Coordinates of N, CA and C in Angstrom, one line a residue:
M1 N -50.8 -13.0 -14.5 CA -50.0 -13.4 -13.4 C -50.5 -15.1 -12.9
G2 N -49.8 -15.6 -12.4 CA -50.1 -16.7 -12.1 C -50.4 -17.4 -10.5
N3 N -50.5 -18.9 -10.4 CA -50.9 -19.5 -8.8 C -49.7 -18.9 -8.2
V4 N -48.6 -18.3 -8.3 CA -47.3 -17.9 -7.5 C -47.5 -17.0 -6.8
E5 N -48.2 -15.8 -6.9 CA -48.9 -14.8 -6.5 C -50.1 -14.8 -5.6
Q6 N -50.8 -16.0 -5.8 CA -51.8 -16.0 -5.1 C -51.8 -16.8 -3.7
E7 N -50.6 -17.9 -4.2 CA -50.0 -18.4 -3.2 C -49.1 -17.6 -2.2
Y8 N -48.1 -16.7 -2.8 CA -47.8 -15.6 -1.9 C -49.0 -15.0 -0.4
L9 N -49.9 -14.6 -1.5 CA -50.8 -13.4 -0.6 C -51.3 -14.8 0.3
K10 N -51.7 -16.0 0.2 CA -52.4 -16.7 1.0 C -51.0 -17.0 1.9
Q11 N -50.2 -17.7 2.0 CA -49.0 -17.9 2.8 C -48.3 -16.7 3.7
S12 N -48.9 -15.5 3.1 CA -48.4 -14.4 3.9 C -49.8 -14.4 5.4
G13 N -51.0 -14.4 4.4 CA -51.9 -14.1 5.5 C -52.0 -15.0 6.1
G14 N -51.9 -16.4 6.0 CA -51.3 -17.5 7.1 C -50.3 -17.2 8.2
E15 N -49.3 -16.8 8.0 CA -48.0 -16.4 8.6 C -48.4 -15.1 9.4
L16 N -49.4 -14.1 8.6 CA -49.6 -12.8 10.0 C -50.5 -13.7 11.0
R17 N -51.9 -14.4 10.6 CA -52.3 -14.9 11.7 C -51.4 -15.8 12.3
R18 N -50.7 -16.3 11.9 CA -50.2 -17.1 13.1 C -49.1 -16.5 14.0
L19 N -48.7 -15.1 13.8 CA -48.1 -14.5 14.3 C -49.2 -13.8 15.6
K20 N -50.1 -13.5 14.9 CA -51.1 -12.8 15.8 C -51.5 -13.7 17.1
N21 N -51.7 -15.1 16.4 CA -52.2 -15.8 17.2 C -51.1 -16.6 18.3
L22 N -50.0 -16.6 18.5 CA -49.0 -16.5 19.2 C -48.9 -15.6 20.1
A23 N -49.0 -14.4 19.7 CA -49.2 -13.4 20.4 C -50.4 -13.3 21.5
D24 N -51.6 -13.5 20.9 CA -52.8 -13.8 21.7 C -52.3 -15.0 22.6
Q25 N -52.0 -16.0 22.6 CA -51.8 -17.1 23.1 C -51.1 -16.5 24.5
A26 N -49.9 -15.8 24.2 CA -49.2 -15.4 25.3 C -50.0 -14.4 26.3
I27 N -50.6 -13.5 25.9 CA -50.9 -12.3 26.4 C -52.2 -13.2 26.9
D28 N -52.8 -14.1 26.4 CA -53.7 -14.5 27.5 C -53.2 -15.1 28.6
Q29 N -52.0 -15.5 28.9 CA -51.6 -16.4 30.0 C -51.0 -15.4 31.2
V30 N -51.0 -13.9 31.0 CA -50.3 -13.2 32.1 C -51.5 -12.4 32.7
S31 N -51.4 -11.6 33.8 CA -52.2 -11.4 34.6 C -51.8 -9.7 33.9
V32 N -53.5 -8.6 34.2 CA -53.3 -7.6 33.5 C -52.0 -7.0 34.2
A33 N -51.8 -7.0 35.4 CA -50.7 -6.8 36.3 C -49.4 -6.7 35.3
N34 N -49.0 -8.0 35.0 CA -48.4 -8.4 34.4 C -48.1 -7.5 32.9
L35 N -49.1 -7.1 32.4 CA -49.2 -7.0 30.7 C -48.3 -5.3 30.9
Y36 N -48.4 -4.7 32.1 CA -47.6 -3.3 32.5 C -46.4 -3.6 33.4
T37 N -45.8 -4.5 33.3 CA -44.7 -5.3 33.9 C -43.4 -5.1 32.7
S38 N -42.7 -4.7 33.0 CA -41.3 -4.0 32.1 C -40.1 -5.0 32.8
L39 N -39.2 -5.4 32.5 CA -38.1 -6.2 33.0 C -37.0 -5.5 33.3
D40 N -37.2 -3.7 33.2 CA -36.4 -2.8 33.8 C -36.9 -1.4 33.2
E41 N -36.2 -0.6 33.7 CA -37.1 0.9 33.5 C -36.8 1.1 32.2
N42 N -35.9 0.8 31.3 CA -35.7 1.1 29.6 C -36.5 -0.1 28.7
G43 N -37.1 -0.9 29.3 CA -37.8 -1.7 28.6 C -39.2 -1.6 28.3
N44 N -39.5 -2.3 27.1 CA -41.1 -2.2 27.0 C -41.9 -3.2 27.8
C45 N -42.9 -2.7 28.5 CA -43.7 -3.9 29.2 C -44.9 -4.5 27.9
I46 N -45.6 -5.5 27.9 CA -46.8 -6.1 27.0 C -47.4 -5.4 26.3
A47 N -47.7 -4.1 27.1 CA -49.5 -3.4 27.0 C -48.5 -2.2 26.0
V48 N -47.1 -2.1 25.9 CA -46.6 -1.0 24.7 C -45.9 -1.5 23.7
L49 N -45.8 -2.7 24.0 CA -45.5 -3.5 22.6 C -47.2 -3.8 21.8
M50 N -48.1 -4.2 22.7 CA -49.4 -4.2 21.8 C -49.6 -3.1 21.3
K51 N -49.5 -1.4 22.0 CA -50.2 -0.4 21.7 C -49.6 0.1 20.5
H52 N -47.7 -0.4 20.1 CA -47.0 0.2 19.4 C -47.7 -0.8 18.1
V53 N -47.6 -2.2 17.9 CA -48.0 -3.0 17.0 C -49.5 -2.3 16.6
A54 N -50.5 -2.0 17.2 CA -52.0 -1.5 16.8 C -51.6 -0.4 16.1
G55 N -50.5 0.5 16.5 CA -50.6 2.0 16.0 C -50.0 1.6 14.7
F56 N -48.8 1.0 14.7 CA -48.1 0.4 13.3 C -49.3 -0.3 12.3
L57 N -50.0 -0.8 12.8 CA -51.1 -1.5 11.9 C -51.9 -0.7 11.6
E58 N -52.5 -0.2 12.1 CA -53.5 0.8 11.6 C -53.2 1.9 10.8
S59 N -52.4 2.6 11.2 CA -51.3 3.5 10.2 C -50.9 3.0 9.0
H60 N -50.3 1.7 9.2 CA -49.5 1.5 7.7 C -51.1 0.8 6.8
W61 N -51.5 -0.3 7.5 CA -52.6 -0.8 6.7 C -53.9 -0.5 6.1
T62 N -54.4 0.5 7.0 CA -55.9 1.1 6.4 C -55.6 2.1 5.5
D63 N -56.5 1.8 4.7 CA -56.6 2.5 3.2 C -55.4 2.1 2.6
F64 N -54.8 1.4 2.8 CA -53.1 0.6 2.2 C -53.1 1.2 1.0
L65 N -53.8 0.8 0.3 CA -53.3 1.1 -1.4 C -53.2 2.7 -2.0
D66 N -54.0 3.0 -1.3 CA -54.6 4.7 -1.5 C -54.3 6.0 -0.6
S67 N -53.4 5.6 0.3 CA -53.0 6.6 1.2 C -51.4 6.3 1.7
N68 N -50.8 7.4 2.1 CA -49.2 7.0 2.8 C -49.4 6.0 4.0
G69 N -48.4 5.4 4.0 CA -48.5 4.1 5.2 C -48.7 4.9 6.3
G70 N -48.0 5.7 6.6 CA -47.3 6.9 7.4 C -48.4 7.4 7.6
K71 N -49.6 7.5 8.3 CA -50.6 8.5 8.5 C -50.1 10.0 8.9
P72 N -51.1 10.9 8.6 CA -50.4 12.2 9.2 C -50.8 12.0 10.6
D73 N -51.9 11.7 11.2 CA -52.3 11.5 12.5 C -51.4 10.3 13.6
W74 N -50.9 9.7 12.7 CA -49.8 8.5 13.4 C -48.8 9.7 14.2
R75 N -48.7 9.0 15.5 CA -47.9 9.7 16.5 C -47.2 8.2 17.1
R76 N -46.5 7.6 16.4 CA -45.4 6.8 17.1 C -44.9 6.8 18.1
E77 N -44.4 7.8 18.4 CA -43.6 8.2 19.6 C -44.6 7.8 20.9
R78 N -45.7 8.5 20.5 CA -46.9 8.4 21.8 C -47.2 6.9 21.9
E79 N -46.8 5.9 21.3 CA -47.3 4.4 21.6 C -46.4 3.9 22.6
F80 N -45.2 4.2 22.6 CA -44.4 3.9 23.7 C -44.3 4.0 25.2
F81 N -45.7 4.6 25.5 CA -46.2 5.0 26.9 C -47.5 5.1 26.9
I82 N -47.6 4.4 28.3 CA -49.3 4.2 28.8 C -49.7 5.4 28.9
E83 N -50.7 5.9 28.5 CA -51.4 7.3 28.6 C -52.3 6.9 29.4
E84 N -52.9 8.0 30.5 CA -54.3 7.9 31.4 C -55.5 7.1 30.9
G85 N -56.1 6.4 31.4 CA -57.0 5.9 30.4 C -56.9 5.0 30.0
E86 N -55.7 4.3 29.4 CA -55.4 3.2 28.9 C -55.2 1.8 29.5
S87 N -56.9 1.7 29.8 CA -56.7 0.3 30.5 C -56.4 -0.9 29.6
S88 N -56.4 -1.9 30.4 CA -55.9 -3.2 29.4 C -57.1 -3.5 28.3
E89 N -58.3 -3.1 28.7 CA -59.5 -3.1 27.7 C -59.6 -2.1 26.2
V90 N -58.6 -0.6 26.6 CA -58.1 0.0 25.8 C -57.1 -0.7 25.0
I91 N -56.5 -0.5 25.3 CA -55.1 -1.6 24.7 C -55.3 -2.7 23.6
L92 N -56.0 -3.4 24.5 CA -56.4 -4.6 24.0 C -57.6 -4.3 22.4
A93 N -58.5 -3.3 22.6 CA -59.4 -2.5 21.2 C -58.4 -2.3 20.5
K94 N -57.5 -1.5 20.9 CA -56.3 -0.7 19.9 C -55.8 -2.2 19.0
W95 N -55.3 -2.9 20.0 CA -54.5 -4.6 19.6 C -55.5 -5.0 18.2
E96 N -57.1 -5.1 18.6 CA -57.9 -6.2 17.7 C -57.9 -5.3 16.6
R97 N -58.2 -3.6 16.4 CA -58.5 -2.6 15.8 C -57.2 -2.8 14.0
G98 N -56.3 -2.6 15.3 CA -54.7 -2.7 14.2 C -55.0 -4.1 13.3
W99 N -55.0 -5.4 14.1 CA -54.9 -6.6 13.0 C -56.3 -6.7 12.2
R100 N -57.2 -6.3 12.1 CA -58.2 -5.8 11.7 C -57.9 -5.3 10.5
A101 N -57.6 -4.1 10.9 CA -57.1 -3.3 9.6 C -56.1 -4.0 8.6
L102 N -54.8 -4.8 9.2 CA -53.9 -5.5 8.3 C -54.9 -6.6 7.7
F103 N -55.2 -7.6 8.5 CA -56.3 -8.8 7.7 C -57.2 -8.3 6.8
G104 N -58.0 -7.1 6.8 CA -58.4 -6.5 5.8 C -58.2 -6.0 4.9
A105 N -56.7 -5.6 4.7 CA -55.8 -5.1 3.5 C -55.5 -6.4 2.8
I106 N -54.6 -7.1 3.3 CA -54.4 -8.5 2.7 C -55.4 -9.1 2.2
H107 N -56.6 -9.7 2.8 CA -58.0 -10.2 2.2 C -58.3 -9.7 0.8
S108 N -58.5 -8.2 1.1 CA -58.7 -7.3 -0.3 C -57.6 -7.6 -1.3
L109 N -56.2 -7.9 -1.0 CA -55.5 -8.0 -2.3 C -55.6 -8.7 -3.2
R110 N -55.2 -8.4 -4.6 CA -55.4 -9.1 -5.6 C -54.3 -9.5 -6.1
Q111 N -54.1 -10.9 -6.8 CA -52.6 -11.3 -7.5 C -51.7 -9.9 -7.8
D112 N -52.7 -8.6 -8.7 CA -51.6 -8.2 -9.6 C -51.4 -6.8 -8.9
D113 N -51.8 -6.9 -7.8 CA -51.5 -5.7 -6.8 C -49.9 -5.9 -6.1
L114 N -49.8 -7.0 -6.1 CA -48.3 -7.2 -5.6 C -47.2 -6.3 -5.9
L115 N -47.0 -5.9 -7.5 CA -45.9 -5.2 -7.6 C -46.6 -3.7 -7.9
R116 N -47.9 -3.3 -7.3 CA -48.2 -2.1 -7.1 C -47.3 -1.1 -6.1
R117 N -46.9 0.1 -6.3 CA -46.3 0.9 -5.7 C -47.2 1.3 -4.6
V118 N -46.8 1.6 -3.2 CA -47.5 2.4 -2.1 C -46.4 3.2 -1.6
S119 N -47.1 4.1 -0.8 CA -45.9 4.9 0.1 C -46.1 4.6 1.2
I120 N -45.1 4.3 1.9 CA -44.9 4.4 3.7 C -43.8 5.0 4.2
G121 N -44.3 6.2 5.0 CA -43.1 6.8 5.5 C -42.5 7.7 4.6
G122 N -43.3 8.0 3.8 CA -42.5 8.8 2.2 C -41.6 7.9 1.3
R123 N -41.4 6.4 1.3 CA -40.9 5.7 0.7 C -41.6 5.1 -0.2
S124 N -41.5 4.7 -1.6 CA -42.5 4.1 -2.1 C -41.8 2.5 -2.3
L125 N -42.9 1.7 -2.3 CA -42.2 0.3 -2.3 C -43.8 -0.3 -2.9
T126 N -43.0 -1.5 -3.2 CA -44.0 -2.4 -3.8 C -45.0 -3.2 -2.8
V127 N -46.2 -3.6 -3.1 CA -47.2 -4.4 -2.3 C -46.4 -5.3 -1.4
L128 N -45.8 -6.1 -2.4 CA -44.9 -7.5 -1.6 C -43.9 -7.1 -0.2
R129 N -43.3 -6.1 -1.3 CA -42.1 -5.6 0.3 C -42.5 -5.1 1.4
A130 N -43.6 -4.2 1.2 CA -44.8 -3.7 2.7 C -45.1 -5.0 3.1
I131 N -45.9 -6.2 2.7 CA -46.3 -7.1 3.2 C -44.8 -7.7 4.0
Q132 N -43.9 -8.1 3.3 CA -42.4 -8.5 3.7 C -42.3 -7.6 4.8
L133 N -42.1 -6.7 5.0 CA -41.3 -5.5 6.1 C -42.0 -5.7 7.0
S134 N -44.0 -6.0 7.1 CA -44.7 -5.6 8.4 C -44.6 -7.3 9.0
L135 N -44.4 -8.4 8.0 CA -43.9 -9.6 8.6 C -42.8 -9.7 9.4
S136 N -41.7 -9.3 8.8 CA -40.4 -9.1 9.9 C -40.7 -8.4 11.5
H137 N -41.0 -6.9 11.1 CA -41.2 -6.4 11.8 C -42.6 -6.8 13.2
L138 N -43.4 -7.3 12.8 CA -44.6 -8.0 13.5 C -44.1 -9.3 14.2
A139 N -42.7 -10.3 13.4 CA -42.0 -11.5 13.8 C -41.3 -10.9 15.3
Q140 N -40.6 -10.0 15.0 CA -39.8 -8.8 16.2 C -40.6 -9.1 17.6
H141 N -41.7 -7.9 17.3 CA -42.5 -7.6 18.4 C -43.1 -8.7 19.0
V142 N -43.5 -9.6 18.3 CA -44.5 -11.0 18.7 C -43.2 -11.9 19.6
G143 N -41.9 -11.8 18.9 CA -41.1 -12.5 19.9 C -41.0 -11.7 21.0
Q144 N -41.1 -10.8 21.3 CA -40.6 -9.6 22.3 C -42.1 -10.2 23.5
I145 N -43.2 -10.0 22.7 CA -44.6 -10.2 23.8 C -44.1 -11.6 24.2
V146 N -44.1 -12.8 23.4 CA -44.0 -14.1 23.8 C -42.5 -14.3 24.9
F147 N -41.5 -13.4 25.4 CA -40.7 -13.3 25.5 C -40.8 -13.2 26.9
L148 N -41.4 -11.9 27.2 CA -42.0 -11.2 28.3 C -42.9 -12.0 28.8
A149 N -43.8 -12.4 28.3 CA -45.2 -13.3 28.9 C -44.4 -14.6 29.8
K150 N -43.6 -15.1 28.8 CA -43.0 -16.4 29.3 C -42.4 -16.1 30.6
H151 N -41.4 -14.8 30.6 CA -40.6 -14.5 31.9 C -41.7 -14.5 32.9
M152 N -42.6 -14.0 32.9 CA -43.9 -13.3 33.4 C -44.5 -14.3 34.6
K153 N -44.6 -15.8 33.4 CA -45.4 -16.6 33.9 C -44.5 -17.6 34.5
G154 N -43.2 -17.8 34.4 CA -42.6 -18.4 34.8 C -42.5 -20.3 34.7
C155 N -42.6 -21.2 35.9 CA -42.8 -22.4 35.6 C -44.4 -22.9 35.5
D156 N -45.3 -21.6 35.1 CA -46.8 -21.9 34.9 C -47.2 -21.7 33.3
W157 N -45.8 -21.2 32.6 CA -46.1 -20.9 31.3 C -46.7 -22.6 30.5
K158 N -47.6 -22.1 29.7 CA -47.8 -23.7 28.8 C -47.3 -23.1 27.6
P159 N -46.4 -23.9 27.2 CA -45.2 -23.5 25.8 C -47.0 -23.5 24.5
L160 N -46.2 -22.4 23.5 CA -46.9 -22.2 23.0 C -46.8 -23.0 21.4
S161 N -45.6 -23.5 21.7 CA -45.1 -24.9 20.5 C -45.4 -26.4 20.6
S162 N -45.3 -27.2 19.9 CA -45.1 -28.8 20.1 C -43.9 -28.7 20.8
P163 N -44.1 -29.8 21.9 CA -42.7 -29.9 23.5 C -41.9 -30.7 22.3
L164 N -40.5 -30.5 22.9 CA -39.8 -31.2 22.4 C -39.3 -32.7 22.3
S165 N -38.8 -33.4 21.4 CA -39.3 -34.6 21.3 C -38.1 -35.2 22.1
E166 N -38.7 -36.5 22.8 CA -37.7 -37.2 23.8 C -36.8 -37.8 22.6
A167 N -36.8 -37.9 21.3 CA -35.7 -38.3 20.5 C -34.6 -37.3 20.3
A168 N -34.6 -36.1 20.9 CA -33.8 -34.9 20.7 C -32.4 -35.5 20.5
D169 N -31.5 -34.9 20.0 CA -30.3 -35.1 19.9 C -29.5 -35.7 20.8
S170 N -29.2 -37.0 21.0 CA -28.6 -37.4 22.8 C -27.2 -36.7 23.0
T171 N -26.7 -35.5 22.0 CA -25.3 -35.0 22.7 C -25.5 -33.9 23.1
A172 N -26.8 -33.2 23.1 CA -27.2 -32.5 23.4 C -27.4 -32.3 25.0
V173 N -27.4 -31.4 25.7 CA -27.6 -31.0 26.9 C -28.7 -29.8 27.6
L174 N -29.6 -30.7 27.8 CA -30.8 -29.9 28.4 C -30.7 -29.2 29.8
V175 N -30.9 -27.8 30.0 CA -30.7 -27.2 31.2 C -32.2 -27.4 31.8
E176 N -32.7 -27.7 32.8 CA -34.0 -28.1 33.3 C -34.3 -26.7 33.9
Q177 N -35.2 -26.0 34.2 CA -35.3 -24.9 35.2 C -36.1 -25.5 36.4
E178 N -35.6 -25.0 37.3 CA -36.1 -25.2 38.8 C -37.8 -24.4 38.7
C179 N -38.5 -25.0 39.0 CA -39.9 -24.4 40.0 C -40.0 -24.8 41.4

């Protein structure tokens, strides 16, 4: 195996860290009350999304190469409800534990592991495919967290990316937010 595999692991790990950093920056901007606020009765709040991501990561990435990614004690459906005693500190601890499981597993992978087969939810996948699925799943939920945090903060939102260039296409119409 060559450098492509090493570069893939490096780039994937970097992208996963970037996603966590985006979510963390968004979460840091909102109040504890906003963590538990959803846009409507059918929507998820940031705390629920954090709990789901944490459960997904811990179940899928703990003992990743040697056990089923959907652990027998994983209760995905319970991730979508805030239970009694699940304070913001408890949710944050789960969040960090889930990401540690992911980063620990990714860090321990070697280039010849990428084509190795793992079982996730009863499906046999290559490690490479499992990483790709996690990247897309996490990107979706991090996007939801950022959207909700930005909505909650309104005009006090601090952008997580570079500001738009003043040299933006002059034919584009920019809509200014009233604050």
